[in-house]
Amino acid sequence: MTNAPTLASSALPRETKSPMPLPRNFITVVFSTLVLLVVCLIYAPSSVSWGAMTGSLPFAAIIAIVGLGQLLVVQQGGFDLSLPGAVSLAVVVATHFPQQNDALLYQAVLISIGFALAAGFLNGILVAFFRLNAIIATIGTNALLYSAVFAVSGGVPSITTDLLADIAGGELLGVPNSVYFAVAAMAVVTFVLKKTVAGRRFEAIGANPLAGRAAGLHVRIHQTMAYVYAQLLYCMAGTLIAGITREPTAFQGDGLLLPSVAVVVLGGTSLLGGRGYPISTVIAAFFLNQLSQFALSVGVPFSAQTIIQALALGFGIGVYSLRWTVNLKKTTGTKKVEEQK
């Protein structure tokens, strides 16, 4: 009698755990990148040569870093239009304050971090506590940051220090150092968002702030910190630009706003907030940069880069707006019900 349950249970088929399916956004962006590389190999082989890749990877890394910052803000249902001023200010502080003196570089970096924290808290307080529209609030902050840019540089470029050029513009094992910074930023953001309690609360608040508030979560603090973390990532990107470019201009951040939004959308993150996909965002940054290199190789003028980025943004919105998988499951389920009847 005591063996009956055991025998009965052993006769039942054992449940096997199916492997976790890859996210749709990851598959989409990886497939799109592979297709683009094949097209480059056929029509513009020079764009995928080792020299071209190592020359363009630093800029892809910069787009990835600012994209990660924009990702955190978008997850909370906002947009950070202070990105150009934040990046530009980090560039001019890293180049003008040291005056080519390596010993003063660490002080310049600390000053840049201080500016980033101030701008991040200003954006967060205006949006989260004073309930201002994110676009309006961050535009105002961007104007203040550009005022600081002119105060520091006067609009005149300066030469970077040798130490920063070695750190940001150097290579390790044939790979630009800026790529390692981008991978490290992606690893930190991914770990915090996906493996910590604070990160899960952050995503839950972005998906539904009212439900988060009802659950007792500190909604306004998480929304504020999204802008603070974003500014720190912008600061990192600006400092790297100052080292990658020997004599950067005072307006290096102007061309990064649209790519930062484009890679977030291409990475599969909803503009309405919620879950974010840092790894897909970084891959999308490589895709967007390679798309620009391909366009230049086939003769598209550099002035058309903004149009290409806008088309990529529209492509991302269009792809993730279509619910092919959901529609297929619904159709299949309807057919099975009809067959059972």
mmCIF file of N, CA, C and O in Angstrom, residues 20-73:
data_model
loop_
_atom_site.group_PDB
_atom_site.id
_atom_site.type_symbol
_atom_site.label_atom_id
_atom_site.label_comp_id
_atom_site.label_asym_id
_atom_site.label_seq_id
_atom_site.Cartn_x
_atom_site.Cartn_y
_atom_site.Cartn_z
ATOM 1 N N MET A 20 14.759 28.795 -21.863
ATOM 2 C CA MET A 20 14.130 30.106 -21.898
ATOM 3 C C MET A 20 14.290 30.718 -23.294
ATOM 4 O O MET A 20 15.412 30.822 -23.811
ATOM 5 N N PRO A 21 13.201 31.105 -23.944
ATOM 6 C CA PRO A 21 13.315 31.667 -25.279
ATOM 7 C C PRO A 21 13.989 33.034 -25.269
ATOM 8 O O PRO A 21 13.852 33.795 -24.297
ATOM 9 N N LEU A 22 14.732 33.318 -26.310
ATOM 10 C CA LEU A 22 15.387 34.613 -26.408
ATOM 11 C C LEU A 22 14.348 35.694 -26.636
ATOM 12 O O LEU A 22 13.365 35.485 -27.337
ATOM 13 N N PRO A 23 14.570 36.881 -26.055
ATOM 14 C CA PRO A 23 13.614 37.976 -26.272
ATOM 15 C C PRO A 23 13.506 38.337 -27.743
ATOM 16 O O PRO A 23 14.484 38.257 -28.498
ATOM 17 N N ARG A 24 12.326 38.744 -28.126
ATOM 18 C CA ARG A 24 12.087 39.065 -29.529
ATOM 19 C C ARG A 24 12.957 40.222 -29.994
ATOM 20 O O ARG A 24 13.465 40.221 -31.123
ATOM 21 N N ASN A 25 13.147 41.227 -29.119
ATOM 22 C CA ASN A 25 13.946 42.388 -29.515
ATOM 23 C C ASN A 25 15.394 42.001 -29.762
ATOM 24 O O ASN A 25 16.031 42.519 -30.678
ATOM 25 N N PHE A 26 15.928 41.063 -28.954
ATOM 26 C CA PHE A 26 17.308 40.623 -29.140
ATOM 27 C C PHE A 26 17.469 39.910 -30.471
ATOM 28 O O PHE A 26 18.428 40.159 -31.217
ATOM 29 N N ILE A 27 16.536 39.012 -30.774
ATOM 30 C CA ILE A 27 16.602 38.286 -32.048
ATOM 31 C C ILE A 27 16.493 39.254 -33.225
ATOM 32 O O ILE A 27 17.225 39.147 -34.217
ATOM 33 N N THR A 28 15.606 40.232 -33.103
ATOM 34 C CA THR A 28 15.392 41.180 -34.196
ATOM 35 C C THR A 28 16.635 42.013 -34.472
ATOM 36 O O THR A 28 17.058 42.159 -35.620
ATOM 37 N N VAL A 29 17.243 42.563 -33.414
ATOM 38 C CA VAL A 29 18.382 43.439 -33.624
ATOM 39 C C VAL A 29 19.614 42.657 -34.070
ATOM 40 O O VAL A 29 20.404 43.133 -34.899
ATOM 41 N N VAL A 30 19.788 41.439 -33.561
ATOM 42 C CA VAL A 30 20.918 40.613 -33.996
ATOM 43 C C VAL A 30 20.741 40.203 -35.455
ATOM 44 O O VAL A 30 21.683 40.281 -36.259
ATOM 45 N N PHE A 31 19.535 39.783 -35.821
ATOM 46 C CA PHE A 31 19.274 39.401 -37.210
ATOM 47 C C PHE A 31 19.483 40.588 -38.147
ATOM 48 O O PHE A 31 20.091 40.447 -39.227
ATOM 49 N N SER A 32 18.995 41.749 -37.756
ATOM 50 C CA SER A 32 19.158 42.942 -38.591
ATOM 51 C C SER A 32 20.630 43.302 -38.754
ATOM 52 O O SER A 32 21.064 43.696 -39.844
ATOM 53 N N THR A 33 21.408 43.148 -37.681
ATOM 54 C CA THR A 33 22.836 43.456 -37.758
ATOM 55 C C THR A 33 23.561 42.478 -38.679
ATOM 56 O O THR A 33 24.425 42.882 -39.479
ATOM 57 N N LEU A 34 23.223 41.196 -38.584
ATOM 58 C CA LEU A 34 23.853 40.199 -39.459
ATOM 59 C C LEU A 34 23.508 40.450 -40.921
ATOM 60 O O LEU A 34 24.367 40.337 -41.807
ATOM 61 N N VAL A 35 22.256 40.791 -41.180
ATOM 62 C CA VAL A 35 21.847 41.107 -42.552
ATOM 63 C C VAL A 35 22.617 42.315 -43.068
ATOM 64 O O VAL A 35 23.085 42.341 -44.220
ATOM 65 N N LEU A 36 22.762 43.327 -42.231
ATOM 66 C CA LEU A 36 23.503 44.518 -42.634
ATOM 67 C C LEU A 36 24.957 44.184 -42.945
ATOM 68 O O LEU A 36 25.525 44.684 -43.929
ATOM 69 N N LEU A 37 25.588 43.343 -42.130
ATOM 70 C CA LEU A 37 26.975 42.960 -42.381
ATOM 71 C C LEU A 37 27.108 42.205 -43.701
ATOM 72 O O LEU A 37 28.085 42.405 -44.450
ATOM 73 N N VAL A 38 26.151 41.338 -44.012
ATOM 74 C CA VAL A 38 26.179 40.612 -45.291
ATOM 75 C C VAL A 38 26.041 41.600 -46.459
ATOM 76 O O VAL A 38 26.757 41.496 -47.461
ATOM 77 N N VAL A 39 25.138 42.546 -46.315
ATOM 78 C CA VAL A 39 24.962 43.562 -47.368
ATOM 79 C C VAL A 39 26.240 44.374 -47.534
ATOM 80 O O VAL A 39 26.657 44.695 -48.665
ATOM 81 N N CYS A 40 26.904 44.710 -46.417
ATOM 82 C CA CYS A 40 28.159 45.454 -46.494
ATOM 83 C C CYS A 40 29.242 44.642 -47.196
ATOM 84 O O CYS A 40 30.021 45.188 -47.999
ATOM 85 N N LEU A 41 29.299 43.348 -46.910
ATOM 86 C CA LEU A 41 30.299 42.498 -47.560
ATOM 87 C C LEU A 41 30.083 42.427 -49.068
ATOM 88 O O LEU A 41 31.045 42.327 -49.837
ATOM 89 N N ILE A 42 28.838 42.487 -49.499
ATOM 90 C CA ILE A 42 28.537 42.362 -50.927
ATOM 91 C C ILE A 42 28.746 43.683 -51.663
ATOM 92 O O ILE A 42 29.387 43.730 -52.720
ATOM 93 N N TYR A 43 28.216 44.772 -51.100
ATOM 94 C CA TYR A 43 28.185 46.040 -51.821
ATOM 95 C C TYR A 43 29.251 47.039 -51.378
ATOM 96 O O TYR A 43 29.572 47.953 -52.144
ATOM 97 N N ALA A 44 29.769 46.906 -50.163
ATOM 98 C CA ALA A 44 30.782 47.851 -49.684
ATOM 99 C C ALA A 44 31.748 47.119 -48.757
ATOM 100 O O ALA A 44 31.726 47.323 -47.540
ATOM 101 N N PRO A 45 32.605 46.249 -49.315
ATOM 102 C CA PRO A 45 33.509 45.465 -48.466
ATOM 103 C C PRO A 45 34.458 46.334 -47.638
ATOM 104 O O PRO A 45 34.887 45.914 -46.564
ATOM 105 N N SER A 46 34.771 47.519 -48.132
ATOM 106 C CA SER A 46 35.692 48.378 -47.389
ATOM 107 C C SER A 46 35.117 48.817 -46.049
ATOM 108 O O SER A 46 35.873 49.131 -45.118
ATOM 109 N N SER A 47 33.796 48.833 -45.920
ATOM 110 C CA SER A 47 33.172 49.291 -44.678
ATOM 111 C C SER A 47 33.278 48.270 -43.559
ATOM 112 O O SER A 47 33.039 48.608 -42.394
ATOM 113 N N VAL A 48 33.627 47.019 -43.899
ATOM 114 C CA VAL A 48 33.768 45.979 -42.873
ATOM 115 C C VAL A 48 35.198 45.467 -42.784
ATOM 116 O O VAL A 48 35.448 44.404 -42.213
ATOM 117 N N SER A 49 36.132 46.215 -43.364
ATOM 118 C CA SER A 49 37.532 45.855 -43.214
ATOM 119 C C SER A 49 37.972 46.121 -41.774
ATOM 120 O O SER A 49 37.339 46.881 -41.032
ATOM 121 N N TRP A 50 39.075 45.482 -41.378
ATOM 122 C CA TRP A 50 39.526 45.624 -39.998
ATOM 123 C C TRP A 50 39.867 47.075 -39.666
ATOM 124 O O TRP A 50 39.555 47.575 -38.582
ATOM 125 N N GLY A 51 40.473 47.772 -40.606
ATOM 126 C CA GLY A 51 40.813 49.171 -40.374
ATOM 127 C C GLY A 51 39.579 50.037 -40.196
ATOM 128 O O GLY A 51 39.528 50.893 -39.306
ATOM 129 N N ALA A 52 38.584 49.808 -41.040
ATOM 130 C CA ALA A 52 37.349 50.590 -40.938
ATOM 131 C C ALA A 52 36.609 50.273 -39.646
ATOM 132 O O ALA A 52 36.045 51.165 -39.001
ATOM 133 N N MET A 53 36.613 49.001 -39.242
ATOM 134 C CA MET A 53 35.907 48.610 -38.033
ATOM 135 C C MET A 53 36.554 49.213 -36.791
ATOM 136 O O MET A 53 35.868 49.769 -35.922
ATOM 137 N N THR A 54 37.878 49.121 -36.689
ATOM 138 C CA THR A 54 38.551 49.677 -35.516
ATOM 139 C C THR A 54 38.452 51.195 -35.487
ATOM 140 O O THR A 54 38.467 51.802 -34.408
ATOM 141 N N GLY A 55 38.339 51.807 -36.669
ATOM 142 C CA GLY A 55 38.198 53.261 -36.712
ATOM 143 C C GLY A 55 36.814 53.738 -36.318
ATOM 144 O O GLY A 55 36.655 54.840 -35.772
ATOM 145 N N SER A 56 35.789 52.906 -36.563
ATOM 146 C CA SER A 56 34.418 53.318 -36.268
ATOM 147 C C SER A 56 33.896 52.793 -34.932
ATOM 148 O O SER A 56 32.919 53.322 -34.404
ATOM 149 N N LEU A 57 34.516 51.758 -34.394
ATOM 150 C CA LEU A 57 34.040 51.191 -33.131
ATOM 151 C C LEU A 57 34.034 52.191 -31.969
ATOM 152 O O LEU A 57 33.118 52.149 -31.138
ATOM 153 N N PRO A 58 35.031 53.095 -31.853
ATOM 154 C CA PRO A 58 34.943 54.071 -30.757
ATOM 155 C C PRO A 58 33.673 54.913 -30.793
ATOM 156 O O PRO A 58 33.082 55.206 -29.747
ATOM 157 N N PHE A 59 33.243 55.284 -31.986
ATOM 158 C CA PHE A 59 32.023 56.090 -32.091
ATOM 159 C C PHE A 59 30.780 55.244 -31.809
ATOM 160 O O PHE A 59 29.800 55.742 -31.254
ATOM 161 N N ALA A 60 30.834 53.970 -32.179
ATOM 162 C CA ALA A 60 29.733 53.076 -31.813
ATOM 163 C C ALA A 60 29.664 52.919 -30.298
ATOM 164 O O ALA A 60 28.570 52.847 -29.719
ATOM 165 N N ALA A 61 30.820 52.866 -29.653
ATOM 166 C CA ALA A 61 30.849 52.761 -28.193
ATOM 167 C C ALA A 61 30.247 54.001 -27.542
ATOM 168 O O ALA A 61 29.519 53.906 -26.551
ATOM 169 N N ILE A 62 30.541 55.167 -28.099
ATOM 170 C CA ILE A 62 29.977 56.412 -27.561
ATOM 171 C C ILE A 62 28.460 56.403 -27.699
ATOM 172 O O ILE A 62 27.720 56.757 -26.760
ATOM 173 N N ILE A 63 27.960 55.991 -28.862
ATOM 174 C CA ILE A 63 26.508 55.921 -29.062
ATOM 175 C C ILE A 63 25.889 54.925 -28.090
ATOM 176 O O ILE A 63 24.790 55.146 -27.557
ATOM 177 N N ALA A 64 26.584 53.809 -27.844
ATOM 178 C CA ALA A 64 26.064 52.807 -26.914
ATOM 179 C C ALA A 64 25.954 53.370 -25.500
ATOM 180 O O ALA A 64 24.959 53.136 -24.800
ATOM 181 N N ILE A 65 26.947 54.130 -25.062
ATOM 182 C CA ILE A 65 26.941 54.663 -23.702
ATOM 183 C C ILE A 65 25.830 55.693 -23.517
ATOM 184 O O ILE A 65 25.073 55.650 -22.540
ATOM 185 N N VAL A 66 25.720 56.639 -24.466
ATOM 186 C CA VAL A 66 24.638 57.628 -24.333
ATOM 187 C C VAL A 66 23.282 56.959 -24.524
ATOM 188 O O VAL A 66 22.278 57.396 -23.951
ATOM 189 N N GLY A 67 23.233 55.884 -25.329
ATOM 190 C CA GLY A 67 21.986 55.139 -25.496
ATOM 191 C C GLY A 67 21.551 54.476 -24.197
ATOM 192 O O GLY A 67 20.358 54.439 -23.878
ATOM 193 N N LEU A 68 22.516 53.967 -23.431
ATOM 194 C CA LEU A 68 22.186 53.371 -22.135
ATOM 195 C C LEU A 68 21.625 54.424 -21.184
ATOM 196 O O LEU A 68 20.700 54.160 -20.410
ATOM 197 N N GLY A 69 22.197 55.628 -21.230
ATOM 198 C CA GLY A 69 21.667 56.692 -20.399
ATOM 199 C C GLY A 69 20.254 57.076 -20.794
ATOM 200 O O GLY A 69 19.373 57.232 -19.931
ATOM 201 N N GLN A 70 20.034 57.219 -22.089
ATOM 202 C CA GLN A 70 18.685 57.545 -22.563
ATOM 203 C C GLN A 70 17.714 56.419 -22.262
ATOM 204 O O GLN A 70 16.527 56.652 -21.978
ATOM 205 N N LEU A 71 18.200 55.181 -22.281
ATOM 206 C CA LEU A 71 17.363 54.020 -21.973
ATOM 207 C C LEU A 71 16.752 54.128 -20.581
ATOM 208 O O LEU A 71 15.554 53.871 -20.394
ATOM 209 N N LEU A 72 17.551 54.513 -19.600
ATOM 210 C CA LEU A 72 17.058 54.601 -18.221
ATOM 211 C C LEU A 72 15.955 55.647 -18.093
ATOM 212 O O LEU A 72 14.998 55.460 -17.345
ATOM 213 N N VAL A 73 16.094 56.742 -18.831
ATOM 214 C CA VAL A 73 15.067 57.782 -18.778
ATOM 215 C C VAL A 73 13.813 57.336 -19.514
ATOM 216 O O VAL A 73 12.687 57.538 -19.034
#
